Short mmCIF file of C-alpha atoms in Angstrom, two decimals:
data_model
loop_
_atom_site.label_atom_id
_atom_site.label_comp_id
_atom_site.label_asym_id
_atom_site.label_seq_id
_atom_site.Cartn_x
_atom_site.Cartn_y
_atom_site.Cartn_z
CA MET A 9 9.99 -31.28 63.84
CA LYS A 10 9.59 -28.83 60.98
CA LEU A 11 5.93 -30.19 60.37
CA LEU A 12 5.06 -29.84 64.02
CA LEU A 13 6.29 -26.09 63.78
CA ARG A 14 4.53 -25.39 60.57
CA ASN A 15 1.20 -26.79 62.01
CA HIS A 16 1.79 -24.76 65.27
CA THR A 17 2.18 -21.44 63.21
CA SER A 18 -0.83 -22.14 61.23
CA THR A 19 -2.86 -22.96 64.43
CA LEU A 20 -1.60 -19.72 66.07
CA LEU A 21 -2.40 -17.52 62.84
CA LEU A 22 -5.95 -18.96 62.71
CA ALA A 23 -6.59 -18.26 66.40
CA LEU A 24 -5.39 -14.69 65.96
CA ALA A 25 -7.54 -14.34 63.10
CA LEU A 26 -10.64 -15.49 64.84
CA ALA A 27 -9.89 -13.21 67.81
CA GLY A 28 -9.97 -10.26 65.46
CA LEU A 29 -6.28 -9.38 66.35
CA ALA A 30 -3.89 -8.02 63.96
CA LEU A 31 -1.19 -10.45 62.67
CA PRO A 32 2.31 -9.76 63.44
CA PRO A 33 4.41 -8.52 60.36
CA ALA A 34 6.39 -11.50 60.01
CA ALA A 35 3.24 -13.73 59.96
CA VAL A 36 1.73 -11.31 57.39
CA HIS A 37 4.74 -11.56 55.04
CA ALA A 38 4.64 -15.49 55.51
CA GLN A 39 1.01 -15.53 54.47
CA GLN A 40 1.49 -13.21 51.42
CA SER A 41 4.53 -15.28 50.41
CA ALA A 42 2.57 -18.42 50.49
CA LYS A 43 -0.25 -16.89 48.53
CA ALA A 44 2.10 -15.59 45.89
CA ALA A 45 3.73 -18.98 45.41
CA LYS A 46 0.40 -20.52 44.99
CA ALA A 47 -0.81 -18.16 42.47
CA ALA A 48 2.54 -18.56 40.45
CA LYS A 49 2.03 -22.23 40.67
CA ALA A 50 -1.41 -22.01 39.20
CA LYS A 51 -0.46 -19.58 36.51
CA LYS A 52 2.35 -21.92 35.43
CA ALA A 53 -0.09 -24.79 35.32
CA ARG A 54 -2.54 -22.83 33.12
CA LYS A 55 0.30 -21.84 30.96
CA ALA A 56 1.32 -25.36 30.53
CA LYS A 57 -2.11 -26.38 29.42
CA THR A 58 -2.54 -23.62 26.91
CA PRO A 59 -1.34 -24.42 23.54
CA PRO A 60 0.91 -21.97 21.79
CA PRO A 61 -0.72 -19.71 19.28
CA PRO A 62 -0.68 -21.00 15.54
CA LYS A 63 2.30 -19.98 13.68
CA LYS A 64 1.41 -17.38 11.10
CA PRO A 65 1.61 -18.51 7.44
CA ALA A 66 4.40 -17.23 5.35
CA VAL A 67 1.91 -16.16 2.55
CA ASP A 68 -1.80 -15.17 2.68
CA TYR A 69 -3.13 -17.89 0.56
CA GLU A 70 -3.18 -21.63 -0.24
CA GLY A 71 -1.24 -21.99 -3.59
CA GLU A 72 -2.38 -24.89 -5.87
CA PHE A 73 0.17 -26.77 -7.91
CA VAL A 74 -0.67 -26.79 -11.34
CA ASN A 75 2.39 -27.47 -13.31
CA PHE A 76 2.67 -23.99 -15.21
CA GLY A 77 5.57 -25.30 -16.94
CA GLN A 78 3.72 -27.64 -18.98
CA TRP A 79 1.43 -24.82 -20.37
CA LYS A 80 1.88 -23.92 -23.94
CA GLU A 81 2.00 -20.27 -23.29
CA VAL A 82 4.25 -20.33 -20.39
CA LYS A 83 6.74 -22.59 -22.43
CA GLN A 84 6.79 -19.87 -25.17
CA PHE A 85 7.44 -17.30 -22.46
CA LEU A 86 10.38 -19.26 -21.03
CA ASP A 87 11.73 -19.63 -24.67
CA ASP A 88 11.43 -15.92 -25.04
CA MET A 89 13.13 -15.19 -21.62
CA ALA A 90 15.97 -17.49 -22.57
CA ALA A 91 16.65 -15.96 -26.10
CA LYS A 92 15.90 -12.20 -25.01
CA HIS A 93 17.72 -12.07 -21.77
CA GLY A 94 19.99 -15.14 -21.80
CA PHE A 95 18.33 -16.99 -18.96
CA ASP A 96 19.11 -20.65 -18.55
CA ARG A 97 16.10 -22.42 -20.03
CA LEU A 98 16.29 -25.42 -17.75
CA GLU A 99 16.63 -23.24 -14.63
CA LEU A 100 13.66 -21.33 -15.71
CA GLU A 101 11.60 -24.48 -16.19
CA THR A 102 12.69 -25.62 -12.59
CA LEU A 103 11.64 -22.38 -11.24
CA MET A 104 8.34 -22.44 -12.80
CA GLY A 105 7.86 -26.13 -11.38
CA LYS A 106 7.71 -24.42 -8.04
CA VAL A 107 5.17 -21.71 -8.93
CA ARG A 108 1.64 -22.07 -7.42
CA TYR A 109 -1.78 -21.00 -8.88
CA VAL A 110 -3.34 -18.27 -6.71
CA ASP A 111 -7.20 -18.55 -7.09
CA SER A 112 -7.73 -15.61 -4.75
CA ALA A 113 -5.88 -13.25 -7.21
CA VAL A 114 -8.14 -14.60 -9.97
CA GLN A 115 -11.29 -13.98 -7.91
CA LEU A 116 -10.05 -10.36 -6.98
CA MET A 117 -9.44 -9.52 -10.81
CA LYS A 118 -12.94 -10.38 -11.83
CA PRO A 119 -14.97 -7.33 -12.88
CA ALA A 120 -17.28 -5.98 -9.85
CA PRO A 121 -21.06 -6.45 -10.32
CA PRO A 122 -22.99 -3.35 -11.04
CA GLY A 123 -23.29 -1.48 -7.73
CA LYS A 124 -23.96 2.00 -6.36
CA PRO A 125 -22.89 5.09 -8.28
CA LYS A 126 -19.36 6.39 -7.54
CA ASN A 127 -19.22 8.42 -4.30
CA TRP A 128 -16.31 10.39 -3.48
CA GLN A 129 -17.36 11.34 -0.13
CA ALA A 130 -17.70 7.57 0.91
CA TYR A 131 -14.39 6.67 -0.77
CA SER A 132 -12.35 9.66 0.94
CA LYS A 133 -13.60 8.45 4.40
CA LEU A 134 -11.54 5.15 3.88
CA PHE A 135 -8.24 7.01 3.56
CA ILE A 136 -8.63 10.49 5.24
CA GLU A 137 -9.31 8.86 8.84
CA PRO A 138 -7.42 9.08 12.21
CA VAL A 139 -5.35 5.78 11.68
CA ARG A 140 -3.65 7.15 8.47
CA ILE A 141 -3.33 10.61 9.65
CA ASN A 142 -1.76 9.87 13.03
CA GLY A 143 0.30 7.18 11.36
CA GLY A 144 1.36 9.67 8.87
CA VAL A 145 2.50 12.05 11.40
CA ARG A 146 4.56 9.28 13.05
CA PHE A 147 6.08 8.31 9.68
CA TRP A 148 6.91 11.83 8.82
CA ASP A 149 8.71 12.38 12.17
CA ALA A 150 10.58 9.15 11.89
CA ASN A 151 11.82 9.98 8.29
CA ARG A 152 11.87 13.70 8.31
CA ASP A 153 15.47 13.68 6.86
CA ALA A 154 14.83 11.54 4.11
CA LEU A 155 11.50 13.33 3.19
CA ALA A 156 13.29 16.87 3.36
CA ARG A 157 16.19 15.25 1.19
CA ALA A 158 13.64 13.92 -1.26
CA GLU A 159 12.05 17.40 -1.46
CA ALA A 160 15.17 19.10 -2.10
CA LEU A 161 16.29 16.62 -4.68
CA TYR A 162 13.09 15.95 -6.71
CA GLY A 163 10.85 18.96 -5.65
CA VAL A 164 8.23 16.85 -4.32
CA PRO A 165 6.63 18.06 -1.11
CA ALA A 166 6.85 15.78 1.85
CA GLU A 167 3.09 15.72 2.21
CA THR A 168 2.60 14.19 -1.14
CA ILE A 169 4.98 11.35 -0.57
CA VAL A 170 3.43 10.70 2.88
CA GLY A 171 0.08 10.81 1.23
CA ILE A 172 0.95 8.11 -1.38
CA ILE A 173 2.60 5.71 1.10
CA GLY A 174 -0.37 6.33 3.54
CA VAL A 175 -2.87 5.51 0.95
CA GLU A 176 -1.10 2.54 -0.59
CA THR A 177 -0.12 0.55 2.70
CA VAL A 178 -0.70 2.62 5.81
CA TYR A 179 2.91 3.44 5.92
CA GLY A 180 3.94 -0.19 5.50
CA ALA A 181 1.38 -1.95 7.61
CA ASN A 182 -0.44 -3.58 4.66
CA THR A 183 2.30 -4.40 2.16
CA GLY A 184 0.74 -7.80 1.14
CA ARG A 185 1.98 -11.37 1.80
CA PHE A 186 1.56 -12.94 -1.68
CA ARG A 187 4.62 -14.49 -3.34
CA VAL A 188 4.91 -12.05 -6.54
CA LEU A 189 6.02 -14.87 -8.60
CA ASP A 190 3.00 -16.92 -7.93
CA ALA A 191 0.55 -14.10 -8.39
CA LEU A 192 2.07 -12.65 -11.38
CA THR A 193 2.34 -16.01 -13.23
CA THR A 194 -1.39 -16.88 -12.29
CA LEU A 195 -2.54 -13.44 -13.62
CA ALA A 196 -0.27 -13.57 -16.86
CA PHE A 197 -1.58 -17.14 -18.02
CA ALA A 198 -5.00 -17.57 -16.21
CA TYR A 199 -6.62 -14.06 -15.90
CA PRO A 200 -10.44 -14.32 -15.61
CA LEU A 201 -12.68 -13.60 -18.38
CA ALA A 202 -13.29 -9.95 -18.47
CA PRO A 203 -13.03 -6.90 -20.81
CA GLN A 204 -9.58 -6.34 -22.08
CA ARG A 205 -8.57 -9.79 -20.77
CA THR A 206 -5.73 -10.05 -23.43
CA ALA A 207 -4.20 -6.67 -22.69
CA ARG A 208 -4.22 -7.34 -18.91
CA MET A 209 -2.44 -10.84 -19.47
CA GLU A 210 0.12 -9.08 -21.60
CA PHE A 211 0.48 -6.37 -18.86
CA PHE A 212 1.17 -9.12 -16.21
CA LYS A 213 3.47 -11.07 -18.47
CA GLY A 214 5.64 -8.02 -18.68
CA GLU A 215 5.47 -7.58 -15.02
CA LEU A 216 6.61 -11.27 -14.51
CA GLU A 217 9.38 -10.64 -17.02
CA SER A 218 10.50 -7.59 -14.89
CA THR A 219 10.34 -9.71 -11.68
CA LEU A 220 12.89 -12.42 -13.06
CA LEU A 221 15.07 -9.65 -14.48
CA TYR A 222 15.00 -7.72 -11.14
CA ALA A 223 15.75 -10.85 -9.10
CA ARG A 224 18.61 -11.68 -11.26
CA GLN A 225 20.02 -8.18 -11.22
CA SER A 226 19.83 -8.16 -7.44
CA GLY A 227 20.96 -11.55 -6.73
CA ILE A 228 17.92 -12.48 -4.65
CA ASP A 229 15.61 -15.47 -4.87
CA PRO A 230 12.57 -14.59 -6.78
CA PHE A 231 10.38 -16.38 -4.44
CA SER A 232 11.47 -14.13 -1.73
CA MET A 233 9.57 -11.16 -3.08
CA LEU A 234 6.35 -10.71 -1.41
CA GLY A 235 3.67 -8.16 -2.30
CA SER A 236 -0.03 -7.69 -3.18
CA TYR A 237 -2.31 -10.31 -4.90
CA ALA A 238 -1.50 -8.09 -8.11
CA GLY A 239 2.24 -8.34 -7.76
CA ALA A 240 2.86 -4.58 -6.04
CA VAL A 241 5.86 -4.58 -3.71
CA GLY A 242 6.69 -2.71 -0.57
CA LEU A 243 5.67 0.51 1.03
CA PRO A 244 4.82 2.23 -2.12
CA GLN A 245 3.43 -0.76 -3.85
CA PHE A 246 5.74 -0.68 -6.95
CA MET A 247 5.10 -3.07 -9.77
CA PRO A 248 8.20 -4.95 -10.53
CA SER A 249 8.67 -2.96 -13.82
CA ASN A 250 8.49 0.42 -12.00
CA ILE A 251 11.18 -1.06 -9.56
CA VAL A 252 13.40 -1.71 -12.49
CA LYS A 253 12.79 1.78 -14.06
CA TYR A 254 12.34 4.14 -11.16
CA ALA A 255 13.35 2.80 -7.52
CA VAL A 256 16.31 4.25 -6.07
CA ASP A 257 18.77 3.31 -3.21
CA PHE A 258 17.95 6.39 -1.28
CA ASP A 259 19.44 5.14 2.02
CA GLY A 260 22.89 4.53 0.39
CA ASP A 261 23.30 1.00 1.55
CA GLY A 262 23.95 -0.58 -1.96
CA ARG A 263 20.61 -2.15 -2.67
CA VAL A 264 17.01 -1.25 -3.25
CA ASP A 265 14.60 -2.53 -0.67
CA LEU A 266 10.98 -1.00 -0.86
CA ARG A 267 9.64 -3.38 1.73
CA ASN A 268 12.10 -2.68 4.52
CA SER A 269 13.67 0.70 3.88
CA PRO A 270 11.34 3.81 4.31
CA SER A 271 14.05 5.92 2.83
CA ASP A 272 14.25 3.78 -0.40
CA ALA A 273 10.42 4.12 -0.55
CA ILE A 274 10.42 7.79 -0.19
CA GLY A 275 13.08 8.41 -2.80
CA SER A 276 11.51 6.00 -5.25
CA VAL A 277 7.92 7.79 -5.02
CA ALA A 278 9.55 11.05 -5.81
CA ALA A 279 11.62 9.79 -8.63
CA PHE A 280 8.49 8.21 -10.03
CA LEU A 281 6.50 11.39 -9.81
CA VAL A 282 9.19 13.39 -11.49
CA ALA A 283 9.55 10.90 -14.26
CA HIS A 284 5.74 11.15 -14.87
CA GLY A 285 5.40 14.96 -15.11
CA TRP A 286 5.83 16.33 -11.68
CA ASN A 287 7.04 19.95 -11.99
CA ARG A 288 8.86 21.43 -8.91
CA ASP A 289 8.38 24.91 -10.36
CA ASP A 290 4.63 24.83 -10.29
CA PRO A 291 3.49 27.41 -7.69
CA GLY A 292 0.75 27.05 -5.25
CA PRO A 293 -1.73 24.10 -4.63
CA ILE A 294 -2.15 20.94 -6.62
CA VAL A 295 -5.85 21.46 -7.27
CA TYR A 296 -8.12 24.32 -6.99
CA ALA A 297 -11.81 24.23 -5.96
CA ALA A 298 -14.22 25.12 -8.61
CA THR A 299 -17.79 25.45 -9.49
CA VAL A 300 -19.73 25.14 -12.81
CA SER A 301 -22.48 27.19 -14.44
CA PRO A 302 -25.91 25.63 -15.48
CA SER A 303 -24.99 26.18 -19.14
CA ARG A 304 -23.00 22.86 -19.04
CA GLN A 305 -20.65 24.13 -21.70
CA TRP A 306 -17.77 22.91 -19.41
CA GLU A 307 -18.61 19.31 -19.97
CA ARG A 308 -16.55 19.24 -23.01
CA TYR A 309 -13.53 19.30 -20.58
CA LEU A 310 -14.66 16.03 -18.88
CA ASN A 311 -13.02 12.55 -19.74
CA GLN A 312 -10.22 14.26 -21.96
CA GLY A 313 -7.40 12.20 -20.57
CA LEU A 314 -5.17 12.47 -17.56
CA GLU A 315 -3.34 15.64 -18.17
CA ALA A 316 -3.73 19.39 -17.61
CA LYS A 317 -4.01 20.77 -21.05
CA PHE A 318 -6.81 23.53 -21.16
CA ARG A 319 -6.21 27.29 -20.89
CA GLN A 320 -7.89 29.17 -17.92
CA GLU A 321 -9.32 31.56 -20.25
CA ASP A 322 -11.22 28.83 -22.01
CA LEU A 323 -12.47 27.12 -19.01
CA MET A 324 -13.74 30.30 -17.49
CA ALA A 325 -15.35 31.18 -20.83
CA ASP A 326 -17.35 27.87 -20.49
CA GLY A 327 -18.55 28.45 -17.01
CA VAL A 328 -15.90 26.99 -14.75
CA VAL A 329 -15.28 29.19 -11.89
CA THR A 330 -12.59 29.15 -9.05
CA THR A 331 -12.87 30.51 -5.57
CA SER A 332 -9.20 31.80 -5.57
CA SER A 333 -6.96 33.16 -8.31
CA LEU A 334 -4.90 30.76 -10.55
CA PRO A 335 -1.39 31.18 -11.36
CA ALA A 336 -1.02 32.98 -14.61
CA GLY A 337 -0.39 30.94 -18.01
CA MET A 338 -0.77 27.66 -16.13
CA PRO A 339 -2.85 24.63 -17.92
CA PHE A 340 -5.44 22.87 -16.12
CA GLY A 341 -7.84 19.79 -16.34
CA LEU A 342 -11.38 19.69 -15.01
CA VAL A 343 -11.64 16.94 -12.35
CA ASP A 344 -15.13 15.75 -11.45
CA LEU A 345 -15.41 13.86 -8.10
CA GLN A 346 -18.91 12.23 -8.27
CA ASN A 347 -21.05 11.99 -4.99
CA GLY A 348 -23.81 9.50 -5.71
CA SER A 349 -27.03 11.24 -5.53
CA GLU A 350 -25.43 14.28 -4.04
CA PRO A 351 -23.82 17.16 -6.15
CA THR A 352 -20.59 16.37 -7.96
CA GLU A 353 -17.57 18.18 -6.75
CA PHE A 354 -15.41 20.07 -9.26
CA TRP A 355 -11.67 20.82 -9.22
CA LEU A 356 -9.09 22.12 -11.50
CA GLY A 357 -6.10 19.85 -11.42
CA THR A 358 -2.54 21.12 -12.36
CA ASN A 359 0.23 19.00 -13.93
CA ASN A 360 1.26 17.86 -10.51
CA PHE A 361 -2.19 16.36 -9.74
CA PHE A 362 -2.10 14.46 -13.05
CA ALA A 363 1.57 13.20 -12.32
CA ILE A 364 -0.32 11.44 -9.11
CA THR A 365 -3.02 9.89 -11.40
CA GLN A 366 -0.06 8.04 -13.29
CA TYR A 367 0.46 6.27 -9.87
CA ASN A 368 -3.14 5.09 -10.13
CA ARG A 369 -5.32 6.19 -12.84
CA SER A 370 -8.05 7.54 -10.63
CA PHE A 371 -9.25 10.92 -9.77
CA PHE A 372 -10.39 9.58 -6.44
CA TYR A 373 -7.09 8.13 -5.70
CA ALA A 374 -4.93 11.38 -6.58
CA MET A 375 -7.42 13.42 -4.44
CA SER A 376 -7.16 11.03 -1.71
CA VAL A 377 -3.45 11.43 -1.65
CA VAL A 378 -3.75 15.30 -1.75
CA GLU A 379 -6.21 15.43 1.13
CA LEU A 380 -4.42 12.80 3.27
CA GLY A 381 -1.20 14.69 2.75
CA ARG A 382 -2.82 17.95 3.83
CA ALA A 383 -4.34 16.45 6.95
CA VAL A 384 -1.11 14.77 8.12
CA LYS A 385 0.76 18.12 7.53
CA LEU A 386 -1.81 20.11 9.38
CA THR A 387 -1.94 17.67 12.42
CA ARG A 388 1.71 17.62 12.63
CA GLN A 389 1.85 21.43 12.61
CA GLN A 390 -0.66 21.62 15.47
CA MET A 391 1.12 19.15 17.68
#
């Protein structure tokens, strides 16, 4: 009986449609419901046939097992850790048996082939750009209280902290997904052939030591620490030794978490800068634009270390000129930002500029932090 009624209804709807007559509301509703049910059924079928997206791997590399625990240099390192810090030697050997060799870290540490001359304008475009500027505004708004507290406690302006975290990880978007223990062990004992290879291996051995100490102190599995291919951790990309020395529990939860706590990252960046010479009493900008005379007497101020140590009077006498007045009695360093075939930019850097270079020993890096911080602050003020 139901089948006859359904067929009758279908015949009636077809006749009305052929006659050009409007369908009654009930018929329209029935027709729409039938179409919706059919579409839902088709969607469900397609979904059933579509395989789920592949699961994202826990780390960004394929680690190779090479049994680091059998290497002579590694055995000596483990002996030293047991004797110096009281680690259980057998536990360390078991831990090292789980470490993987990271070839991508080795490849990334190889010296770059000779290329184009340094170009500040090209470099700066990678960092002073809309994604980082807009992300900086959001980060500042979301963490305004922690930034204000860090500025009050340490004397480091919010824009400088925002600039560093923006340059380092785009406010936590790119913190790295390498197991720190894998990366540091690889670089400590299998660093590629390169200038200063021995010194670099000693540096990474020190970072590996700090990783094990920090993990024990914090009560965490050292394999749970994720970071960059060079072992840097969290929003501010602190090396493990810097976590031990300078990181602070700025959110007051009883632990330092640079990967998941923006507050801890903010306080730790400020603490690091103060420990490396940041002076809250320095007035005015961090850098001052300058020009130089054709005499080239000013060249003796270049490549003189990462510190502000020259008197204004001497700089001016040798042909360095600024477009704005300088604070009386403050020392400066001459900063040259090369632009390839274009003219070099010159600036006078303060103590606070050179404190930023202790985070990354590069004028390009420090200037990117300054310019990104300025851009974020200006954009935020205009909103």
